[in-house]
């Protein structure tokens, strides 16, 4: 009888995986670990054994339903009325391919990869399937799995907005909220595009943003960026604190204002502001694309882009990771170690 139970346990273990699930909106404690069936790849899919993932600001906002002003009802319709429609959060991961579908040609079992799940989420688990045509690329060889896990969310968001700004070499770019996941990516990418970068952050993060390539730093706890004599061609607002009414006085003619964290009202009035002022206001949602992830991976491979890691938690402490991200004081990314 004991032998039968042991065999049954082994069989069950091989067919299930551990995942962090969020079955209702609420505080960090609503995220708990559960054993669920492993996904099986379809003919055009690969399955990734997850090494590391992240808890991003997006995960915290979905879990807590703390969304930008005006998006409450819309987000419920999109994410789930009473609870998250996708109970497994997590937008990005790194790991190794352990199974491939019959029609897969781009990847092989054993390939180390980076995956961006974007709005589909599902990355806070031991396994994740994705189409080979989806946002999945080979892991840069010079990045650890933990670094690679943090490549996608901030990087693709920053890339989406900066490309819309069409930055020219020598233009002045101000990044407000420069020490977060999106901010640290913006500083590095704007510098790669040839811009003169001013980073706005608090004093503990000044050395960090300088190390990423910021030419100038404004400590928002002591200095208001709108009270200096400097003006900018592009302002990137990653945290919702540098909207048009505040930034218009320091934007050059033809300047671009990138609202990464915009409200519904800002989204609505952006076209009108663009038509009636000398500023192009760019709000919206960044959607991850395979080519964007490939671009970031190539930069990382060349040593030109490095994801910033603040803290690492084991999967068993993912609720604590949510709690820390909710403080809005993280530097770069918070990584979850799933498997060594």
Tab-separated table of C-alpha atoms in Angstrom:
chain	number	residue	atom	x	y	z
A	1	UNK	CA	0.000	0.000	0.000
A	2	UNK	CA	2.842	2.373	0.830
A	3	UNK	CA	4.457	1.565	-2.508
A	4	UNK	CA	1.246	2.406	-4.366
A	5	UNK	CA	0.927	5.774	-2.620
A	6	UNK	CA	4.549	6.637	-3.453
A	7	UNK	CA	4.066	5.810	-7.121
A	8	UNK	CA	0.895	7.865	-7.251
A	9	UNK	CA	2.681	10.834	-5.690
A	10	UNK	CA	5.515	10.636	-8.213
A	11	UNK	CA	3.074	10.483	-11.116
A	12	UNK	CA	1.128	13.431	-9.785
A	13	UNK	CA	4.319	15.417	-9.233
A	14	UNK	CA	5.388	14.886	-12.844
A	15	UNK	CA	2.047	16.167	-14.127
A	16	UNK	CA	1.632	19.209	-11.894
A	17	UNK	CA	3.544	22.387	-11.181
A	18	UNK	CA	3.651	25.057	-8.522
A	19	UNK	CA	2.191	28.428	-9.444
A	20	UNK	CA	1.446	31.647	-7.596
A	21	UNK	CA	-2.267	32.256	-8.019
A	22	UNK	CA	-4.409	35.310	-7.354
A	23	UNK	CA	-8.067	34.305	-7.108
A	24	UNK	CA	-9.378	37.660	-5.905
A	25	UNK	CA	-8.366	41.303	-5.878
A	26	UNK	CA	-6.793	42.478	-2.672
A	27	UNK	CA	-3.624	42.846	-0.580
A	28	UNK	CA	-0.423	40.842	-1.155
A	29	UNK	CA	-1.788	37.965	0.941
A	30	UNK	CA	-4.280	37.036	-1.793
A	31	UNK	CA	-1.351	35.633	-3.795
A	32	UNK	CA	-0.846	32.019	-2.706
A	33	UNK	CA	0.952	28.958	-4.035
A	34	UNK	CA	-1.028	26.125	-5.596
A	35	UNK	CA	-0.379	22.880	-7.429
A	36	UNK	CA	-1.964	22.948	-10.868
A	37	UNK	CA	-1.570	20.878	-14.056
A	38	UNK	CA	1.476	21.592	-16.175
A	39	UNK	CA	0.615	23.184	-19.523
A	40	UNK	CA	1.193	21.112	-22.642
A	41	UNK	CA	2.564	22.831	-25.736
A	42	UNK	CA	0.436	22.911	-28.875
A	43	UNK	CA	1.978	22.051	-32.234
A	44	UNK	CA	3.359	25.575	-32.747
A	45	UNK	CA	4.331	26.168	-29.103
A	46	UNK	CA	7.296	25.632	-26.829
A	47	UNK	CA	7.173	24.986	-23.105
A	48	UNK	CA	9.642	26.803	-20.878
A	49	UNK	CA	10.842	25.536	-17.531
A	50	UNK	CA	10.996	28.802	-15.623
A	51	UNK	CA	14.213	29.789	-13.847
A	52	UNK	CA	13.233	33.321	-12.832
A	53	UNK	CA	10.421	35.832	-13.212
A	54	UNK	CA	9.595	39.267	-11.783
A	55	UNK	CA	6.923	41.072	-9.817
A	56	UNK	CA	6.375	44.318	-11.689
A	57	UNK	CA	4.286	47.398	-11.020
A	58	UNK	CA	1.822	45.904	-13.488
A	59	UNK	CA	1.430	42.785	-11.346
A	60	UNK	CA	0.856	44.860	-8.231
A	61	UNK	CA	-1.753	46.961	-10.013
A	62	UNK	CA	-3.651	43.942	-11.341
A	63	UNK	CA	-3.576	42.163	-7.971
A	64	UNK	CA	-4.685	45.220	-5.986
A	65	UNK	CA	-6.795	46.728	-8.768
A	66	UNK	CA	-4.966	50.008	-8.189
A	67	UNK	CA	-5.136	51.475	-11.681
A	68	UNK	CA	-4.703	55.005	-13.092
A	69	UNK	CA	-7.634	57.366	-12.548
A	70	UNK	CA	-10.597	56.696	-14.812
A	71	UNK	CA	-9.639	53.136	-15.756
A	72	UNK	CA	-11.478	51.352	-12.913
A	73	UNK	CA	-14.443	49.986	-14.868
A	74	UNK	CA	-12.492	49.482	-18.084
A	75	UNK	CA	-9.823	47.495	-16.270
A	76	UNK	CA	-12.455	45.305	-14.603
A	77	UNK	CA	-13.931	44.531	-18.008
A	78	UNK	CA	-10.491	43.708	-19.383
A	79	UNK	CA	-8.998	41.867	-16.405
A	80	UNK	CA	-12.022	40.351	-14.686
A	81	UNK	CA	-15.062	41.760	-12.902
A	82	UNK	CA	-14.857	40.083	-9.479
A	83	UNK	CA	-11.419	38.496	-9.719
A	84	UNK	CA	-8.517	38.363	-12.172
A	85	UNK	CA	-9.554	36.405	-15.250
A	86	UNK	CA	-5.961	35.152	-15.424
A	87	UNK	CA	-5.163	34.009	-11.859
A	88	UNK	CA	-1.464	33.488	-12.600
A	89	UNK	CA	0.144	36.918	-12.833
A	90	UNK	CA	3.627	37.719	-14.118
A	91	UNK	CA	4.547	39.248	-17.462
A	92	UNK	CA	8.141	38.115	-18.009
A	93	UNK	CA	10.476	35.213	-17.346
A	94	UNK	CA	13.670	33.437	-18.251
A	95	UNK	CA	14.240	29.707	-18.400
A	96	UNK	CA	14.988	26.703	-20.589
A	97	UNK	CA	12.803	25.074	-23.212
A	98	UNK	CA	11.861	21.586	-22.031
A	99	UNK	CA	9.265	20.622	-24.661
A	100	UNK	CA	8.453	21.715	-28.213
A	101	UNK	CA	5.437	21.172	-30.436
A	102	UNK	CA	5.574	19.140	-33.628
A	103	UNK	CA	5.646	22.210	-35.902
A	104	UNK	CA	8.294	24.213	-33.999
A	105	UNK	CA	11.434	24.978	-36.031
A	106	UNK	CA	13.002	28.058	-34.406
A	107	UNK	CA	13.819	26.549	-31.003
A	108	UNK	CA	15.068	23.276	-29.571
A	109	UNK	CA	14.799	21.548	-26.219
A	110	UNK	CA	17.428	22.958	-23.887
A	111	UNK	CA	17.560	26.446	-25.404
A	112	UNK	CA	17.874	29.157	-22.722
A	113	UNK	CA	15.260	31.818	-23.486
A	114	UNK	CA	13.608	35.048	-22.405
A	115	UNK	CA	9.822	35.260	-22.653
A	116	UNK	CA	7.489	38.250	-22.437
A	117	UNK	CA	3.936	37.255	-21.607
A	118	UNK	CA	2.640	40.839	-21.657
A	119	UNK	CA	-1.114	41.114	-20.956
A	120	UNK	CA	-1.569	37.332	-21.126
A	121	UNK	CA	0.595	37.064	-17.988
A	122	UNK	CA	0.972	33.521	-16.606
A	123	UNK	CA	4.687	33.774	-15.782
A	124	UNK	CA	4.506	33.232	-12.001
A	125	UNK	CA	4.710	29.460	-12.387
A	126	UNK	CA	7.219	26.689	-12.934
A	127	UNK	CA	6.235	26.231	-16.601
A	128	UNK	CA	4.823	28.476	-19.322
A	129	UNK	CA	3.892	27.758	-22.936
A	130	UNK	CA	4.067	30.235	-25.804
A	131	UNK	CA	3.924	30.152	-29.596
A	132	UNK	CA	7.365	30.179	-31.181
A	133	UNK	CA	6.174	33.281	-33.066
A	134	UNK	CA	5.363	35.020	-29.786
A	135	UNK	CA	7.596	37.274	-27.705
A	136	UNK	CA	10.325	34.745	-26.971
A	137	UNK	CA	14.021	34.992	-27.869
A	138	UNK	CA	17.233	33.287	-26.862
A	139	UNK	CA	18.720	34.503	-23.607
A	140	UNK	CA	21.723	36.823	-23.970
A	141	UNK	CA	24.754	34.751	-23.017
A	142	UNK	CA	26.219	37.452	-20.789
A	143	UNK	CA	23.099	37.815	-18.637
A	144	UNK	CA	22.246	35.582	-15.711
A	145	UNK	CA	18.789	34.022	-15.668
A	146	UNK	CA	17.759	36.534	-13.009
A	147	UNK	CA	18.952	39.482	-15.093
A	148	UNK	CA	17.336	38.061	-18.218
A	149	UNK	CA	14.005	37.657	-16.436
A	150	UNK	CA	13.941	41.437	-15.955
A	151	UNK	CA	14.703	42.291	-19.582
A	152	UNK	CA	11.191	42.510	-20.992
A	153	UNK	CA	8.626	44.543	-19.047
A	154	UNK	CA	10.540	47.766	-18.443
A	155	UNK	CA	12.607	47.438	-21.597
A	156	UNK	CA	9.779	46.946	-24.087
A	157	UNK	CA	7.687	49.668	-22.440
A	158	UNK	CA	10.546	52.162	-22.618
A	159	UNK	CA	11.356	51.187	-26.193
A	160	UNK	CA	7.727	51.578	-27.300
A	161	UNK	CA	7.446	55.145	-26.029
A	162	UNK	CA	10.935	56.315	-26.997
A	163	UNK	CA	10.448	55.113	-30.556
A	164	UNK	CA	7.189	57.052	-30.787
A	165	UNK	CA	9.158	60.159	-29.782
A	166	UNK	CA	11.582	59.635	-32.696
A	167	UNK	CA	14.518	60.933	-30.704
A	168	UNK	CA	17.298	62.577	-32.685
A	169	UNK	CA	20.946	62.522	-31.576
A	170	UNK	CA	21.711	65.465	-29.329
A	171	UNK	CA	18.136	66.056	-28.195
A	172	UNK	CA	17.537	66.592	-24.502
A	173	UNK	CA	15.435	63.923	-22.809
A	174	UNK	CA	14.174	64.108	-19.230
A	175	UNK	CA	13.100	60.852	-17.553
A	176	UNK	CA	10.843	61.399	-14.536
A	177	UNK	CA	10.892	58.320	-12.318
A	178	UNK	CA	14.285	57.250	-13.621
A	179	UNK	CA	15.051	54.595	-11.012
A	180	UNK	CA	12.150	52.203	-11.622
A	181	UNK	CA	11.887	49.347	-14.094
A	182	UNK	CA	10.737	51.527	-17.001
A	183	UNK	CA	12.855	54.487	-15.900
A	184	UNK	CA	16.159	52.610	-15.746
A	185	UNK	CA	15.414	51.198	-19.198
A	186	UNK	CA	14.538	54.665	-20.548
A	187	UNK	CA	17.803	56.158	-19.318
A	188	UNK	CA	19.860	53.446	-21.024
A	189	UNK	CA	17.884	53.408	-24.271
A	190	UNK	CA	17.718	57.192	-24.648
A	191	UNK	CA	21.474	57.284	-24.164
A	192	UNK	CA	21.847	54.622	-26.872
A	193	UNK	CA	19.719	56.763	-29.208
A	194	UNK	CA	22.197	59.610	-28.772
A	195	UNK	CA	20.170	61.820	-26.440
A	196	UNK	CA	21.439	64.012	-23.623
A	197	UNK	CA	19.652	62.401	-20.665
A	198	UNK	CA	18.468	64.087	-17.479
A	199	UNK	CA	17.215	61.654	-14.844
A	200	UNK	CA	14.771	62.686	-12.117
A	201	UNK	CA	14.919	60.551	-8.980
A	202	UNK	CA	15.465	60.758	-5.213
A	203	UNK	CA	18.910	61.197	-3.676
A	204	UNK	CA	19.502	57.500	-2.803
A	205	UNK	CA	19.221	56.622	-6.508
A	206	UNK	CA	21.490	59.289	-7.986
A	207	UNK	CA	24.548	57.041	-8.259
A	208	UNK	CA	22.445	54.315	-9.875
A	209	UNK	CA	21.057	56.471	-12.676
A	210	UNK	CA	24.462	58.033	-13.321
A	211	UNK	CA	25.924	54.542	-13.695
A	212	UNK	CA	23.287	53.839	-16.350
A	213	UNK	CA	24.379	56.789	-18.477
A	214	UNK	CA	22.418	59.801	-17.219
A	215	UNK	CA	24.259	63.011	-18.127
A	216	UNK	CA	22.492	65.065	-15.470
A	217	UNK	CA	20.413	64.193	-12.414
A	218	UNK	CA	17.661	66.158	-10.686
A	219	UNK	CA	16.848	65.169	-7.101
A	220	UNK	CA	13.104	65.743	-6.940
A	221	UNK	CA	13.182	65.941	-3.133
A	222	UNK	CA	15.198	69.170	-3.320
A	223	UNK	CA	14.717	70.521	-6.861
A	224	UNK	CA	11.697	71.022	-9.110
A	225	UNK	CA	12.703	70.219	-12.703
A	226	UNK	CA	10.360	72.949	-13.929
A	227	UNK	CA	12.184	75.597	-11.858
A	228	UNK	CA	15.565	75.195	-13.521
A	229	UNK	CA	16.667	77.054	-16.639
A	230	UNK	CA	16.874	73.844	-18.669
A	231	UNK	CA	14.314	72.902	-21.323
A	232	UNK	CA	13.768	69.559	-23.019
A	233	UNK	CA	12.808	68.054	-26.342
A	234	UNK	CA	11.295	64.949	-24.758
A	235	UNK	CA	9.898	64.331	-21.276
A	236	UNK	CA	9.109	60.772	-20.215
A	237	UNK	CA	6.704	60.517	-17.273
A	238	UNK	CA	6.925	56.971	-15.925
A	239	UNK	CA	5.077	57.548	-12.640
A	240	UNK	CA	2.254	59.999	-13.329
A	241	UNK	CA	3.917	63.087	-11.840
A	242	UNK	CA	5.001	65.076	-14.907
A	243	UNK	CA	1.859	65.663	-16.948
A	244	UNK	CA	1.260	68.387	-19.518
A	245	UNK	CA	0.144	71.150	-17.147
A	246	UNK	CA	3.321	70.752	-15.123
A	247	UNK	CA	5.763	70.089	-17.954
A	248	UNK	CA	4.609	72.495	-20.675
A	249	UNK	CA	6.829	75.355	-19.495
A	250	UNK	CA	10.023	73.319	-19.961
A	251	UNK	CA	9.169	71.598	-23.239
A	252	UNK	CA	10.769	73.018	-26.355
A	253	UNK	CA	8.736	73.865	-29.443
A	254	UNK	CA	7.876	70.569	-31.112
A	255	UNK	CA	8.580	68.724	-27.867
A	256	UNK	CA	7.131	65.324	-27.034
A	257	UNK	CA	5.551	64.324	-23.735
A	258	UNK	CA	5.444	60.565	-23.162
A	259	UNK	CA	2.813	59.544	-20.606
A	260	UNK	CA	3.776	56.006	-19.626
A	261	UNK	CA	1.481	56.144	-16.595
A	262	UNK	CA	-1.406	58.220	-17.902
A	263	UNK	CA	-4.957	58.653	-16.637
A	264	UNK	CA	-8.066	58.157	-18.752
A	265	UNK	CA	-8.550	61.923	-18.974
A	266	UNK	CA	-4.976	62.370	-20.212
A	267	UNK	CA	-5.626	59.712	-22.840
A	268	UNK	CA	-8.779	61.510	-23.980
A	269	UNK	CA	-7.312	65.016	-24.196
A	270	UNK	CA	-3.938	64.018	-25.676
A	271	UNK	CA	-5.071	64.363	-29.333
A	272	UNK	CA	-6.546	67.807	-28.613
A	273	UNK	CA	-3.357	68.979	-26.894
A	274	UNK	CA	-1.290	67.690	-29.792
A	275	UNK	CA	-3.458	69.625	-32.273
A	276	UNK	CA	-3.704	72.886	-30.337
A	277	UNK	CA	-0.278	73.211	-28.716
A	278	UNK	CA	3.319	72.944	-29.821
A	279	UNK	CA	3.699	69.655	-27.961
A	280	UNK	CA	3.023	66.119	-29.123
A	281	UNK	CA	1.417	64.288	-26.194
A	282	UNK	CA	1.828	60.518	-26.422
A	283	UNK	CA	-0.126	58.337	-23.968
A	284	UNK	CA	-1.297	54.775	-24.474
A	285	UNK	CA	-0.394	51.200	-23.707
A	286	UNK	CA	2.835	49.544	-24.783
A	287	UNK	CA	2.315	46.106	-26.291
A	288	UNK	CA	5.285	43.783	-26.378
A	289	UNK	CA	6.530	42.646	-29.767
A	290	UNK	CA	8.975	39.883	-30.568
A	291	UNK	CA	11.173	42.259	-32.561
A	292	UNK	CA	11.379	44.662	-29.604
A	293	UNK	CA	12.445	41.872	-27.269
A	294	UNK	CA	14.997	40.723	-29.849
A	295	UNK	CA	16.361	44.281	-30.084
A	296	UNK	CA	16.786	44.467	-26.299
A	297	UNK	CA	18.437	41.051	-26.194
A	298	UNK	CA	20.889	42.147	-28.890
A	299	UNK	CA	21.767	45.304	-26.951
A	300	UNK	CA	22.241	43.247	-23.802
A	301	UNK	CA	24.453	40.774	-25.662
A	302	UNK	CA	26.678	43.695	-26.693
A	303	UNK	CA	26.829	45.012	-23.138
A	304	UNK	CA	24.800	48.104	-24.044
A	305	UNK	CA	21.727	47.370	-21.916
A	306	UNK	CA	21.572	45.801	-18.469
A	307	UNK	CA	18.398	45.154	-16.463
A	308	UNK	CA	18.670	46.562	-12.944
A	309	UNK	CA	17.826	44.200	-10.078
A	310	UNK	CA	16.831	45.549	-6.685
A	311	UNK	CA	15.841	42.452	-4.722
A	312	UNK	CA	15.378	38.737	-5.315
A	313	UNK	CA	12.785	36.587	-3.537
A	314	UNK	CA	12.115	32.847	-3.766
A	315	UNK	CA	8.759	31.835	-5.224
A	316	UNK	CA	7.592	30.885	-1.734
A	317	UNK	CA	7.911	34.552	-0.696
A	318	UNK	CA	6.157	36.097	-3.685
A	319	UNK	CA	3.599	37.800	-1.427
A	320	UNK	CA	6.479	39.660	0.246
A	321	UNK	CA	7.722	40.684	-3.198
A	322	UNK	CA	4.284	42.140	-3.958
A	323	UNK	CA	4.385	43.956	-0.633
A	324	UNK	CA	7.732	45.543	-1.477
A	325	UNK	CA	6.724	46.538	-5.016
A	326	UNK	CA	3.599	48.160	-3.577
A	327	UNK	CA	5.792	50.615	-1.638
A	328	UNK	CA	6.730	52.129	-5.030
A	329	UNK	CA	10.309	52.449	-3.804
A	330	UNK	CA	11.938	49.674	-5.799
A	331	UNK	CA	15.068	50.341	-7.836
A	332	UNK	CA	14.726	48.694	-11.195
A	333	UNK	CA	13.239	45.221	-10.921
A	334	UNK	CA	12.177	42.740	-8.257
A	335	UNK	CA	13.057	39.194	-9.304
A	336	UNK	CA	11.480	35.904	-8.242
A	337	UNK	CA	13.780	32.876	-8.255
A	338	UNK	CA	11.767	29.851	-9.390
A	339	UNK	CA	14.491	27.261	-10.044
A	340	UNK	CA	18.278	27.338	-9.882
